[in-house]
GROMACS .gro file of C-alpha atoms in nm:
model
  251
    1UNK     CA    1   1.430  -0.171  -0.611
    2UNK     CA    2   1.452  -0.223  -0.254
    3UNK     CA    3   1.148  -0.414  -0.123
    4UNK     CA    4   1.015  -0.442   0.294
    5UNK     CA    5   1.375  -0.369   0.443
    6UNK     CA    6   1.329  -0.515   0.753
    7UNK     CA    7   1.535  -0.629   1.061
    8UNK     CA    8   1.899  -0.690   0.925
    9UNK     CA    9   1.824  -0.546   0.537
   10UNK     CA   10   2.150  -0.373   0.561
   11UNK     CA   11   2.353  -0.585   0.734
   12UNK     CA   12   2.218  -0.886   0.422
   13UNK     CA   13   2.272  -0.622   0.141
   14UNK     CA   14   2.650  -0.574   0.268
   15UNK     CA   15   2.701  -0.976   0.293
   16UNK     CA   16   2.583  -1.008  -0.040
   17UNK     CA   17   2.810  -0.808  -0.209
   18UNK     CA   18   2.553  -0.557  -0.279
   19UNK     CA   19   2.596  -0.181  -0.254
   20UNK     CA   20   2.252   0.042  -0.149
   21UNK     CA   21   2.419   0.379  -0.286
   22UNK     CA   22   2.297   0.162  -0.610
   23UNK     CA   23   1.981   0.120  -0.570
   24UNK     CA   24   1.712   0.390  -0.690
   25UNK     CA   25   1.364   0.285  -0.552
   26UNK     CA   26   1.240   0.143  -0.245
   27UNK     CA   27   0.913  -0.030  -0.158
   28UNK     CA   28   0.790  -0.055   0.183
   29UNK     CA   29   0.422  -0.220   0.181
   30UNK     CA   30   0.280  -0.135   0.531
   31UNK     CA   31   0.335  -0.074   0.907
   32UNK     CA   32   0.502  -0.369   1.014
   33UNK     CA   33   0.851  -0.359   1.194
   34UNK     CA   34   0.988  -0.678   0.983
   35UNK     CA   35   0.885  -0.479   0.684
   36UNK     CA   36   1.032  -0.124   0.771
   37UNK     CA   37   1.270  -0.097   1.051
   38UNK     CA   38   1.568  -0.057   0.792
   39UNK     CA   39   1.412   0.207   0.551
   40UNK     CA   40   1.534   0.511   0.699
   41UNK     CA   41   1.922   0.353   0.676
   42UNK     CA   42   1.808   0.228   0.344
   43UNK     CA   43   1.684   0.570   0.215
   44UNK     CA   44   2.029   0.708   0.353
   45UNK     CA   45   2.208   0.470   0.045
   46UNK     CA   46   1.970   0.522  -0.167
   47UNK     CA   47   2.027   0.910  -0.141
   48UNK     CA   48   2.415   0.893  -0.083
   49UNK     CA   49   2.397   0.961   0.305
   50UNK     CA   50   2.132   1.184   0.242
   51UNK     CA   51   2.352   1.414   0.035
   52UNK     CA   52   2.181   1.390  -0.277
   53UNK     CA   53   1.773   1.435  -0.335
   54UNK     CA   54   1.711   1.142  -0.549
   55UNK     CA   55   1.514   0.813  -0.542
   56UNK     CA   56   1.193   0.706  -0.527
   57UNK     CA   57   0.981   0.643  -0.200
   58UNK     CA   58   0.680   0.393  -0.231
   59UNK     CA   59   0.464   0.299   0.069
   60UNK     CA   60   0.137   0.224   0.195
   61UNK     CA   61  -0.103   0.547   0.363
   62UNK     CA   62   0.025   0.354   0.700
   63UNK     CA   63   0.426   0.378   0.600
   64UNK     CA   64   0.424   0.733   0.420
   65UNK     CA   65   0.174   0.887   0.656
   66UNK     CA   66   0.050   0.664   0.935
   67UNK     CA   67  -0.285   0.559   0.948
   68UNK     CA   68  -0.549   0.368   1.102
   69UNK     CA   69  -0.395   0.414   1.432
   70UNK     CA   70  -0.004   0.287   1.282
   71UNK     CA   71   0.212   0.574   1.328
   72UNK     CA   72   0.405   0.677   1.029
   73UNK     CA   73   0.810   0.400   1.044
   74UNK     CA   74   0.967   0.700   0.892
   75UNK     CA   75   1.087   1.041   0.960
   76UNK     CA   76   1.011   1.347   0.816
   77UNK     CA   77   1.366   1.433   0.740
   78UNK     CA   78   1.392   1.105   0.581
   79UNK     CA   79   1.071   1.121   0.402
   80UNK     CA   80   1.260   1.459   0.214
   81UNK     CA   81   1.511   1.307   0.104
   82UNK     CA   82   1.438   1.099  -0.155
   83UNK     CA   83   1.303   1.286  -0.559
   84UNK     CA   84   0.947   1.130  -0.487
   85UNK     CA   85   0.762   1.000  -0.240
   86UNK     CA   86   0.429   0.792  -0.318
   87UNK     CA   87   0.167   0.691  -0.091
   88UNK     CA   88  -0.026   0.379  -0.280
   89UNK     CA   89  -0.355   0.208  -0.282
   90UNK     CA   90  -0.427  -0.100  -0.453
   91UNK     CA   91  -0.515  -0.016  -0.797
   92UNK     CA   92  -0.291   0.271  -0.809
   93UNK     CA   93  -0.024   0.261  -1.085
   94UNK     CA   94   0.277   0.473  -1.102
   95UNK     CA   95   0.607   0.501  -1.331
   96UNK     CA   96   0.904   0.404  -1.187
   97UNK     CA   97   1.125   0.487  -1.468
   98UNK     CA   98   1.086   0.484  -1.911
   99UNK     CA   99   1.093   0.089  -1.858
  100UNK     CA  100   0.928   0.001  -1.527
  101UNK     CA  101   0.622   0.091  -1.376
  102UNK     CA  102   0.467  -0.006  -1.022
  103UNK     CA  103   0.057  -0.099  -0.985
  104UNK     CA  104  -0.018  -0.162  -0.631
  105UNK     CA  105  -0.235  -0.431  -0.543
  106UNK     CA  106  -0.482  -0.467  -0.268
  107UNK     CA  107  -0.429  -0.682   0.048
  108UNK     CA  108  -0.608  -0.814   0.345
  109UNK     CA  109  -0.407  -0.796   0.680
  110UNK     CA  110  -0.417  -0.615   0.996
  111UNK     CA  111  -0.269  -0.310   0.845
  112UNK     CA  112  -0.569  -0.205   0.675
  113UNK     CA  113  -0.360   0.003   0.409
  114UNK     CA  114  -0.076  -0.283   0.298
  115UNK     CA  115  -0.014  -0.344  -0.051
  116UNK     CA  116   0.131  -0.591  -0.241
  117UNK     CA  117   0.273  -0.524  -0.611
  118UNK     CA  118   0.293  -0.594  -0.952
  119UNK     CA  119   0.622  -0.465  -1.116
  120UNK     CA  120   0.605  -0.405  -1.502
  121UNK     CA  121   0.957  -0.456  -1.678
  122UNK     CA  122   1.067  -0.507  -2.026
  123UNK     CA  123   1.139  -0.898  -1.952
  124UNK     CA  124   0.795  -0.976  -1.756
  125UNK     CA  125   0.581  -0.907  -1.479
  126UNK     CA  126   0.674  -0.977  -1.127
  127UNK     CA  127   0.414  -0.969  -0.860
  128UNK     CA  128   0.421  -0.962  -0.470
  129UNK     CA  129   0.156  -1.010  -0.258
  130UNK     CA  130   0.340  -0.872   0.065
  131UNK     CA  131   0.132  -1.002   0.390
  132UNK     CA  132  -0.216  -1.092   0.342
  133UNK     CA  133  -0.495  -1.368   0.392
  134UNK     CA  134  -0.641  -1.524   0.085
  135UNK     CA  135  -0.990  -1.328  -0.033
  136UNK     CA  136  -1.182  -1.344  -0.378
  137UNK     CA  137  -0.990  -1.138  -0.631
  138UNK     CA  138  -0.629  -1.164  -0.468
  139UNK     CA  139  -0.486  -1.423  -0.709
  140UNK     CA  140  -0.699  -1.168  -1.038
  141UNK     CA  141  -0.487  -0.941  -0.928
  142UNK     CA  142  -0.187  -1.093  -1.035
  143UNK     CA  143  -0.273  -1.237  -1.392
  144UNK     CA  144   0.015  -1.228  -1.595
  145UNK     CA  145   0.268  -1.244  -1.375
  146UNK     CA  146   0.611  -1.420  -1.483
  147UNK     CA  147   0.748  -1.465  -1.160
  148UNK     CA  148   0.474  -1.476  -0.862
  149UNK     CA  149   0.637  -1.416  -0.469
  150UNK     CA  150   0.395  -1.491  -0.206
  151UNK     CA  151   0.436  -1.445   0.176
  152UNK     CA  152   0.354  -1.790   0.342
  153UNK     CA  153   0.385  -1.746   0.695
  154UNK     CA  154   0.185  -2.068   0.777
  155UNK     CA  155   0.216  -2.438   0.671
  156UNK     CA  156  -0.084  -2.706   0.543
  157UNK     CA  157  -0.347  -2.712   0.770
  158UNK     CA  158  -0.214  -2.423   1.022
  159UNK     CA  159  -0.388  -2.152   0.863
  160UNK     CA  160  -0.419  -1.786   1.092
  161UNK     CA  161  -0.573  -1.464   0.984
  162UNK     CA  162  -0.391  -1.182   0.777
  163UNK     CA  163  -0.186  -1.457   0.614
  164UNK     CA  164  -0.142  -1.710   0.354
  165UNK     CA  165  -0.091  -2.062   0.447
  166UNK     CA  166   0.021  -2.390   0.239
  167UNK     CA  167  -0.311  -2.452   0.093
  168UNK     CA  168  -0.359  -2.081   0.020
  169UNK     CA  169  -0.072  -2.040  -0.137
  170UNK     CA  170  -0.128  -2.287  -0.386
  171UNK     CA  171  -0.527  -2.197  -0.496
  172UNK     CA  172  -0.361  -1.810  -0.587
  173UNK     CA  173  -0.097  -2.012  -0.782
  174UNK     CA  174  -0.316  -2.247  -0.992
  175UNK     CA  175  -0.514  -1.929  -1.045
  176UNK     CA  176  -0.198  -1.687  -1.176
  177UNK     CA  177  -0.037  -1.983  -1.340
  178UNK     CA  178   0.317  -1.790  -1.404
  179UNK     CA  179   0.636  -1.945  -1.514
  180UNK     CA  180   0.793  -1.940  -1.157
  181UNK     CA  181   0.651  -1.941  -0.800
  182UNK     CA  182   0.842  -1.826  -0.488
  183UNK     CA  183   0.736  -1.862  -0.121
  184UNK     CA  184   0.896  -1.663   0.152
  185UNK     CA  185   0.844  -1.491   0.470
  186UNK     CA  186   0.821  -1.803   0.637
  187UNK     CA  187   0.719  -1.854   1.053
  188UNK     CA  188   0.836  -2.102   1.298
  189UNK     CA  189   0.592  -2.320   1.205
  190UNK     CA  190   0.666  -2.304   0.854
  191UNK     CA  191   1.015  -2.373   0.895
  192UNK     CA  192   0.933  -2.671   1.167
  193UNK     CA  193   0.727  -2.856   0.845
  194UNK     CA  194   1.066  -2.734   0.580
  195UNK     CA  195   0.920  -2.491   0.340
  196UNK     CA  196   1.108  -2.691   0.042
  197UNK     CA  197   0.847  -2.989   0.103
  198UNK     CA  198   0.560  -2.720   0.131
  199UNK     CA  199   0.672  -2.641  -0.207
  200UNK     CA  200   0.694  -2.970  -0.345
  201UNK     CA  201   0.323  -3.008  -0.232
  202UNK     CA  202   0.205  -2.674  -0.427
  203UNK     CA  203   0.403  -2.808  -0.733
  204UNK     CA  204   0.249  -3.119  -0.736
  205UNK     CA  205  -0.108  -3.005  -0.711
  206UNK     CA  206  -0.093  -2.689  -0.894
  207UNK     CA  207   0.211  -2.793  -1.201
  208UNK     CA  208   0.394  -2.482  -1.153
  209UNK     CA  209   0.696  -2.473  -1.060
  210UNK     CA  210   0.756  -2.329  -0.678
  211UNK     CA  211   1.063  -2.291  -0.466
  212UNK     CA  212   1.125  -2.155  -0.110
  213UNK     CA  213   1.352  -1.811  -0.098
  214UNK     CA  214   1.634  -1.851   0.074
  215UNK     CA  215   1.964  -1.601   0.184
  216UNK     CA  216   2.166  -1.594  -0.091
  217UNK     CA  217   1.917  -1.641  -0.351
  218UNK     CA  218   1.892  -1.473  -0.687
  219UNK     CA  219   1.665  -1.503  -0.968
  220UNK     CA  220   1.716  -1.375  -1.290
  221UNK     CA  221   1.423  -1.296  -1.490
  222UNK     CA  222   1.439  -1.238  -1.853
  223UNK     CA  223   1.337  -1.493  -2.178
  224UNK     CA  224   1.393  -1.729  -1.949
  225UNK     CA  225   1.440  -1.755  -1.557
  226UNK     CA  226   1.749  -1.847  -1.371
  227UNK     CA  227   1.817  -1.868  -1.020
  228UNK     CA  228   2.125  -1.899  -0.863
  229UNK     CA  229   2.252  -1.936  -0.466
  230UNK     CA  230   2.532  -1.650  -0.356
  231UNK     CA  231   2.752  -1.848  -0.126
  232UNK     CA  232   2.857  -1.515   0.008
  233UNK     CA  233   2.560  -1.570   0.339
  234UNK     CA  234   2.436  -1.917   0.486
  235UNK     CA  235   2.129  -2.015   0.335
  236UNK     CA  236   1.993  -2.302   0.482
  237UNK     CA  237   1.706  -2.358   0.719
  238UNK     CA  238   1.775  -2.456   1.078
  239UNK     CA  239   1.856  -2.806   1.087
  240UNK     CA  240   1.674  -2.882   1.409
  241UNK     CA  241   1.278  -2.794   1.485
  242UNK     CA  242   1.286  -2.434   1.678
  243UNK     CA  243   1.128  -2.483   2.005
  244UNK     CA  244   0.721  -2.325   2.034
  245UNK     CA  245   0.728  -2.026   2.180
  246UNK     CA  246   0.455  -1.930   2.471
  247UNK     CA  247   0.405  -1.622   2.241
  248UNK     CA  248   0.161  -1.582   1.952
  249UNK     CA  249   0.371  -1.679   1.608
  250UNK     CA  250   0.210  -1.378   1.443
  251UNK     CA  251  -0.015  -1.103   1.528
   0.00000   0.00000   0.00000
């Protein structure tokens, strides 16, 4: 399953050795550009060019339809090509496949209708929490989770609204207590304070253990998890701090 195919989601699924005519579901969460500007070329893999009605097509009300002033990312000849198309609201559960199924969780962001996930397999429970701020019940959400990603846009003590900082970050984990934590979708601030130290800091207080995604990164989850770095992509954070920018790190 594809998941938020952003900026460059093509371009990182060819470096990686990876071929989209393979894949059979994608997720888009909500009406942000770095979350959906590739799922039209995406859908076009997914359905062999478009040749072939098959796939499945989960989004928020804002992605599948538009809503709350969001125009609906994409088009309605792409929207017909996959088998299915969803439209998902936290709480909403829906079969992927005879192994997998999909329950959409609920968020807090700027896109009123973005959801996060929680995807069912044979080998465990992996749950996203796509962009949000921290509210009461977004770490219940989430029990029972093996593997637990979380979008941490912010650093300690840098917190903005719509999204997870540091400190954030590490109250949902203590709360969902899985076997594996990962942090990504990281700002220019995060990456200024070196998201691998943020992560140290959530291990230490919370005792789970939590790394920062990086290109190239894969993580196998079955009895037991095991992650791995494709040297196929350059994975490492920019050396030097990035400049601050006169514009506003995140809306």
């Amino acid at each position: 399953m594809g998941v938020d195919p952003g900026p460059g989601a093509i371009l990182r699924t060819k470096e990686l050795g990876m071929d989209p005519t393979k894949s059979n579901s994608l997720f888009v969460s909500h009406c942000h550009p770095d979350h959906y500007t590739d799922a039209e070329v995406m859908i076009e893999g997914m359905t062999q060019g478009g040749m072939r009605k098959m796939g499945t097509l989960v989004g928020s009300e804002s992605v599948i339809k538009g809503a709350d002033g969001f125009e609906k990312p994409i088009s309605d000849y792409h929207l017909s090509k996959p088998e299915k198309v969803v439209t998902m609201k936290g709480g909403e559960r829906h079969a992927l496949n005879e192994w997998c199924s999909l329950e959409a969780t609920k968020t807090l962001h700027s896109d009123p209708s973005a959801v996060g996930f929680m995807l069912k397999t044979p080998d465990g429970i992996i749950g996203y929490t796509s962009d949000t701020q921290l509210f009461d019940g977004l770490a219940q959400q989430y029990k029972g989770a093996k593997v637990l990603i979380l979008n941490v846009i912010r650093p300690l003590e840098r917190r903005i609204q719509w999204h997870l900082c540091t400190e954030d970050a590490a109250a949902v984990i203590a709360e969902v207590k899985p076997k594996l934590a990962v942090l990504t979708h990281f700002g220019i601030a995060m990456y200024n304070e070196n998201p691998s130290k943020q992560c140290e800091w959530i291990s230490k207080q919370t005792g789970i253990n939590t790394i920062a995604a990086k290109d190239g990164m894969s993580i196998y989850v079955e009895d037991e998890i095991e992650i791995k770095m494709n040297r196929q992509v350059r994975c490492d954070a920019p050396e030097e701090p990035i400049p601050p920018s006169n514009l506003p790190e995140k809306a």
